[in-house]
Amino acid sequence: DAGVIQSPRHEVTEMGQEVTLRCKPISGHNSLFWYRQTMMRGLELLIYFNNNVPIDDSGMPEDRFSAKMPNASFSTLKIQPSEPRDSAVYFCASSRRTFLPGRPNEETQYFGPGTRLLVL
Amino acid sequence: AQSVSQHNHHVILSEAASLELGCNYSYGGTVNLFWYVQYPGQHLQLLLKYFSGDPLVKGIKGFEAEFIKSKFSFNLRKPSVQWSDTAEYFCAVKETGRRALTFGSGTRLQVQP
């Protein structure tokens, strides 16, 4: 089975430009997460969706960042305008949240290859 | 707020040495625990996970971890490392009722041939 797919794998852009990162979750997964990895802050959650609905975007750094999930198989993370401090690796992860009797909280997130973003 | 501590930031071992990487978390309630590995230039891969039951869990590639509730710890172990284990290792915790994973800062393991 294909894992989480992200594109592009690498992006170099200039300050002020719009950047769009894309993610295709694992088929059948109903939750999608966007994380950012930097040397200074490590891995941190930006936003997550459940059944295509944004649930928690408290990790989104500021209004320049926006994320959408128009359907179960596609999500975008957009930065407009981009700034050098946005340079990081952006990971998408997906999971299938189930509610098994006696095991309601078992959920594993699977990560994509990441997009390495460099804003000059 | 939940925090996850990985005290070993950089570990250097020779092949065949034993490995133990520490992970401690601060949340007092029920948690799900994970170890992920990130090989150079690659994405995070799941090594192993703990949800409930036997506190000693076995993962891929000969790794195992032990959940000690009283110590809020979930240390990763491998009896004999290989050069191919060179990577960065992340401990992650999910609190009951929350969806997000909280990651530790990572431990960079370098195995010398």
Tab-separated table of C-alpha atoms in Angstrom:
chain	number	residue	atom	x	y	z
A	1	ASP	CA	0.000	0.000	0.000
A	2	ALA	CA	1.173	3.523	-0.719
A	3	GLY	CA	2.087	5.547	2.309
A	4	VAL	CA	1.448	9.217	2.856
A	5	ILE	CA	2.473	11.147	-0.224
A	6	GLN	CA	3.774	14.695	-0.106
A	7	SER	CA	4.789	17.104	-2.817
A	8	PRO	CA	7.002	18.788	-3.584
A	9	ARG	CA	9.852	17.103	-1.745
A	10	HIS	CA	11.962	20.230	-1.916
A	11	GLU	CA	10.959	23.830	-2.433
A	12	VAL	CA	13.173	26.882	-2.673
A	13	THR	CA	11.440	30.218	-2.937
A	14	GLU	CA	12.016	33.857	-2.287
A	15	MET	CA	10.616	35.842	0.575
A	16	GLY	CA	7.137	37.130	-0.182
A	17	GLN	CA	6.187	34.346	-2.549
A	18	GLU	CA	3.263	32.011	-1.987
A	19	VAL	CA	4.111	28.409	-1.152
A	20	THR	CA	1.690	25.493	-1.387
A	21	LEU	CA	2.493	22.119	0.096
A	22	ARG	CA	0.396	19.097	-0.774
A	23	CYS	CA	-0.452	15.873	0.979
A	24	LYS	CA	-2.301	12.697	0.094
A	25	PRO	CA	-3.101	10.600	3.161
A	26	ILE	CA	-3.189	6.827	3.298
A	27	SER	CA	-6.393	5.528	1.759
A	28	GLY	CA	-8.991	4.806	4.421
A	29	HIS	CA	-7.454	7.100	7.000
A	30	ASN	CA	-9.844	9.687	8.378
A	31	SER	CA	-7.443	12.026	10.169
A	32	LEU	CA	-4.678	14.179	8.762
A	33	PHE	CA	-2.025	16.131	10.585
A	34	TRP	CA	0.475	18.803	9.494
A	35	TYR	CA	3.708	19.068	11.493
A	36	ARG	CA	6.718	21.331	11.135
A	37	GLN	CA	10.271	20.330	12.065
A	38	THR	CA	12.949	22.905	12.819
A	39	MET	CA	16.254	22.743	14.633
A	40	MET	CA	15.087	25.239	17.222
A	41	ARG	CA	11.604	23.909	17.993
A	42	GLY	CA	11.773	20.272	16.952
A	43	LEU	CA	8.564	18.667	15.694
A	44	GLU	CA	5.399	20.598	16.379
A	45	LEU	CA	1.815	20.143	15.293
A	46	LEU	CA	0.391	22.895	13.131
A	47	ILE	CA	-3.140	21.684	12.446
A	48	TYR	CA	-5.157	18.509	12.142
A	49	PHE	CA	-8.308	17.457	10.338
A	50	ASN	CA	-10.816	14.777	11.206
A	51	ASN	CA	-13.105	13.647	8.388
A	52	ASN	CA	-11.895	16.642	6.342
A	53	VAL	CA	-12.880	19.141	9.029
A	54	PRO	CA	-10.191	21.255	10.730
A	55	ILE	CA	-10.333	20.444	14.424
A	56	ASP	CA	-7.379	22.197	16.011
A	57	ASP	CA	-5.346	24.884	14.292
A	58	SER	CA	-3.850	26.337	17.454
A	59	GLY	CA	-0.392	25.416	16.254
A	60	MET	CA	-0.592	27.485	13.085
A	61	PRO	CA	1.989	30.219	13.622
A	62	GLU	CA	0.063	33.133	12.158
A	63	ASP	CA	-2.429	34.227	9.557
A	64	ARG	CA	0.087	33.731	6.783
A	65	PHE	CA	-0.495	30.001	7.191
A	66	SER	CA	-3.665	28.301	6.031
A	67	ALA	CA	-4.643	24.681	5.463
A	68	LYS	CA	-7.485	23.023	3.636
A	69	MET	CA	-8.770	19.523	3.101
A	70	PRO	CA	-11.323	19.620	0.306
A	71	ASN	CA	-11.758	15.852	0.280
A	72	ALA	CA	-10.598	12.716	2.055
A	73	SER	CA	-7.606	12.210	-0.207
A	74	PHE	CA	-6.025	15.639	-0.431
A	75	SER	CA	-4.843	18.464	1.787
A	76	THR	CA	-2.853	21.628	1.253
A	77	LEU	CA	-0.809	23.837	3.526
A	78	LYS	CA	-0.316	27.319	2.148
A	79	ILE	CA	2.040	30.051	3.278
A	80	GLN	CA	1.372	33.507	1.894
A	81	PRO	CA	3.568	35.510	1.989
A	82	SER	CA	6.487	33.294	2.908
A	83	GLU	CA	9.327	34.467	5.136
A	84	PRO	CA	12.833	33.091	5.771
A	85	ARG	CA	11.810	31.930	9.259
A	86	ASP	CA	9.315	29.573	7.633
A	87	SER	CA	12.219	27.482	6.370
A	88	ALA	CA	11.712	24.006	7.805
A	89	VAL	CA	10.664	20.481	6.942
A	90	TYR	CA	6.897	20.133	6.810
A	91	PHE	CA	5.485	16.683	7.472
A	92	CYS	CA	2.032	15.389	6.813
A	93	ALA	CA	0.746	12.406	8.769
A	94	SER	CA	-2.457	10.429	8.630
A	95	SER	CA	-4.233	8.003	10.898
A	96	ARG	CA	-7.401	5.998	11.129
A	97	ARG	CA	-9.250	6.783	14.271
A	98	THR	CA	-11.295	3.833	15.445
A	99	PHE	CA	-13.462	3.306	18.465
A	100	LEU	CA	-12.964	-0.300	19.413
A	101	PRO	CA	-14.719	-1.524	22.568
A	102	GLY	CA	-12.263	-1.264	25.420
A	103	ARG	CA	-9.663	0.309	23.153
A	104	PRO	CA	-11.004	3.731	22.281
A	105	ASN	CA	-7.780	5.656	22.091
A	106	GLU	CA	-5.517	3.485	19.985
A	107	GLU	CA	-4.368	5.504	17.027
A	108	THR	CA	-1.093	5.486	15.109
A	109	GLN	CA	0.051	8.325	12.907
A	110	TYR	CA	2.006	7.503	9.761
A	111	PHE	CA	4.225	10.169	8.309
A	112	GLY	CA	4.975	11.238	4.784
A	113	PRO	CA	8.467	11.965	3.437
A	114	GLY	CA	8.183	15.668	4.188
A	115	THR	CA	8.699	18.822	2.179
A	116	ARG	CA	11.948	20.631	2.810
A	117	LEU	CA	11.200	24.340	2.394
A	118	LEU	CA	13.842	27.002	2.062
A	119	VAL	CA	12.741	30.620	1.889
A	120	LEU	CA	15.499	32.976	0.800
B	1	ALA	CA	1.426	21.312	29.246
B	2	GLN	CA	2.670	17.915	28.254
B	3	SER	CA	6.392	17.630	27.714
B	4	VAL	CA	8.624	14.836	26.528
B	5	SER	CA	12.292	14.693	27.472
B	6	GLN	CA	15.010	12.839	25.665
B	7	HIS	CA	18.115	13.469	27.695
B	8	ASN	CA	20.592	11.909	25.302
B	9	HIS	CA	20.998	14.323	22.422
B	10	HIS	CA	23.851	12.573	20.661
B	11	VAL	CA	24.992	9.007	21.229
B	12	ILE	CA	27.983	7.382	19.583
B	13	LEU	CA	28.369	3.617	19.753
B	14	SER	CA	30.429	0.943	18.105
B	15	GLU	CA	28.738	-1.861	16.230
B	16	ALA	CA	27.472	-4.671	18.477
B	17	ALA	CA	27.216	-2.376	21.490
B	18	SER	CA	23.972	-2.284	23.424
B	19	LEU	CA	21.701	0.714	23.177
B	20	GLU	CA	19.349	2.389	25.597
B	21	LEU	CA	17.759	5.744	24.833
B	22	GLY	CA	15.829	7.502	27.542
B	23	CYS	CA	12.382	9.034	27.234
B	24	ASN	CA	10.391	10.653	30.021
B	25	TYR	CA	7.072	12.449	29.829
B	26	SER	CA	5.229	14.722	32.190
B	27	TYR	CA	1.554	13.794	31.776
B	28	GLY	CA	0.015	11.954	34.735
B	29	GLY	CA	-2.921	10.382	32.936
B	30	THR	CA	-3.273	7.597	30.415
B	31	VAL	CA	-0.958	7.904	27.452
B	32	ASN	CA	-0.098	6.215	24.201
B	33	LEU	CA	3.658	6.014	23.596
B	34	PHE	CA	5.648	5.783	20.391
B	35	TRP	CA	9.175	5.646	19.103
B	36	TYR	CA	9.847	6.875	15.585
B	37	VAL	CA	13.113	6.707	13.665
B	38	GLN	CA	14.290	9.154	11.025
B	39	TYR	CA	17.111	7.913	8.806
B	40	PRO	CA	19.222	10.635	7.161
B	41	GLY	CA	17.138	12.515	4.630
B	42	GLN	CA	14.099	10.332	5.146
B	43	HIS	CA	10.739	10.562	6.830
B	44	LEU	CA	9.677	9.430	10.267
B	45	GLN	CA	9.039	5.701	10.481
B	46	LEU	CA	7.260	3.959	13.315
B	47	LEU	CA	9.563	1.695	15.327
B	48	LEU	CA	7.130	0.584	17.995
B	49	LYS	CA	4.149	1.688	20.040
B	50	TYR	CA	2.492	1.069	23.369
B	51	PHE	CA	-1.224	1.410	24.016
B	52	SER	CA	-1.935	-0.949	26.876
B	53	GLY	CA	-1.136	-4.412	28.240
B	54	ASP	CA	2.378	-5.833	28.432
B	55	PRO	CA	4.664	-2.905	29.214
B	56	LEU	CA	7.500	-4.474	27.238
B	57	VAL	CA	6.831	-3.929	23.565
B	58	LYS	CA	8.808	-5.201	20.644
B	59	GLY	CA	9.189	-3.318	17.410
B	60	ILE	CA	10.879	-3.664	14.102
B	61	LYS	CA	14.590	-4.232	13.520
B	62	GLY	CA	15.187	-5.777	16.949
B	63	PHE	CA	14.153	-2.729	18.961
B	64	GLU	CA	12.106	-2.935	22.130
B	65	ALA	CA	10.860	-0.467	24.718
B	66	GLU	CA	9.624	-0.732	28.264
B	67	PHE	CA	6.870	1.402	29.725
B	68	ILE	CA	7.425	2.090	33.425
B	69	LYS	CA	4.385	3.996	34.594
B	70	SER	CA	5.821	4.895	37.998
B	71	LYS	CA	8.795	6.540	36.346
B	72	PHE	CA	6.858	8.119	33.459
B	73	SER	CA	9.409	6.507	31.173
B	74	PHE	CA	9.452	4.654	27.885
B	75	ASN	CA	13.071	3.814	27.154
B	76	LEU	CA	14.153	2.325	23.861
B	77	ARG	CA	16.602	-0.581	23.811
B	78	LYS	CA	18.470	-2.754	21.376
B	79	PRO	CA	20.940	-5.424	22.503
B	80	SER	CA	23.329	-5.074	19.566
B	81	VAL	CA	23.344	-2.080	17.232
B	82	GLN	CA	24.381	-2.079	13.606
B	83	TRP	CA	25.879	0.634	11.448
B	84	SER	CA	22.518	0.826	9.648
B	85	ASP	CA	20.873	1.971	12.895
B	86	THR	CA	22.541	5.357	12.486
B	87	ALA	CA	19.595	7.734	12.576
B	88	GLU	CA	17.672	10.139	14.754
B	89	TYR	CA	15.210	8.635	17.212
B	90	PHE	CA	12.117	10.431	18.479
B	91	CYS	CA	9.944	9.539	21.408
B	92	ALA	CA	6.335	10.722	21.134
B	93	VAL	CA	3.432	10.767	23.545
B	94	LYS	CA	-0.283	11.123	22.987
B	95	GLU	CA	-2.502	11.983	25.914
B	96	THR	CA	-5.877	10.332	26.212
B	97	GLY	CA	-8.467	12.626	24.692
B	98	ARG	CA	-5.958	14.511	22.602
B	99	ARG	CA	-5.067	13.841	18.997
B	100	ALA	CA	-1.712	15.521	18.698
B	101	LEU	CA	1.577	13.797	19.324
B	102	THR	CA	4.068	15.584	21.535
B	103	PHE	CA	7.589	14.789	20.433
B	104	GLY	CA	10.834	14.793	22.311
B	105	SER	CA	13.757	16.718	20.884
B	106	GLY	CA	15.262	13.582	19.401
B	107	THR	CA	18.439	11.589	19.942
B	108	ARG	CA	20.971	11.353	17.186
B	109	LEU	CA	22.568	7.902	17.164
B	110	GLN	CA	25.825	7.373	15.351
B	111	VAL	CA	27.053	3.788	15.045
B	112	GLN	CA	30.663	3.404	14.064
B	113	PRO	CA	31.722	0.336	12.088
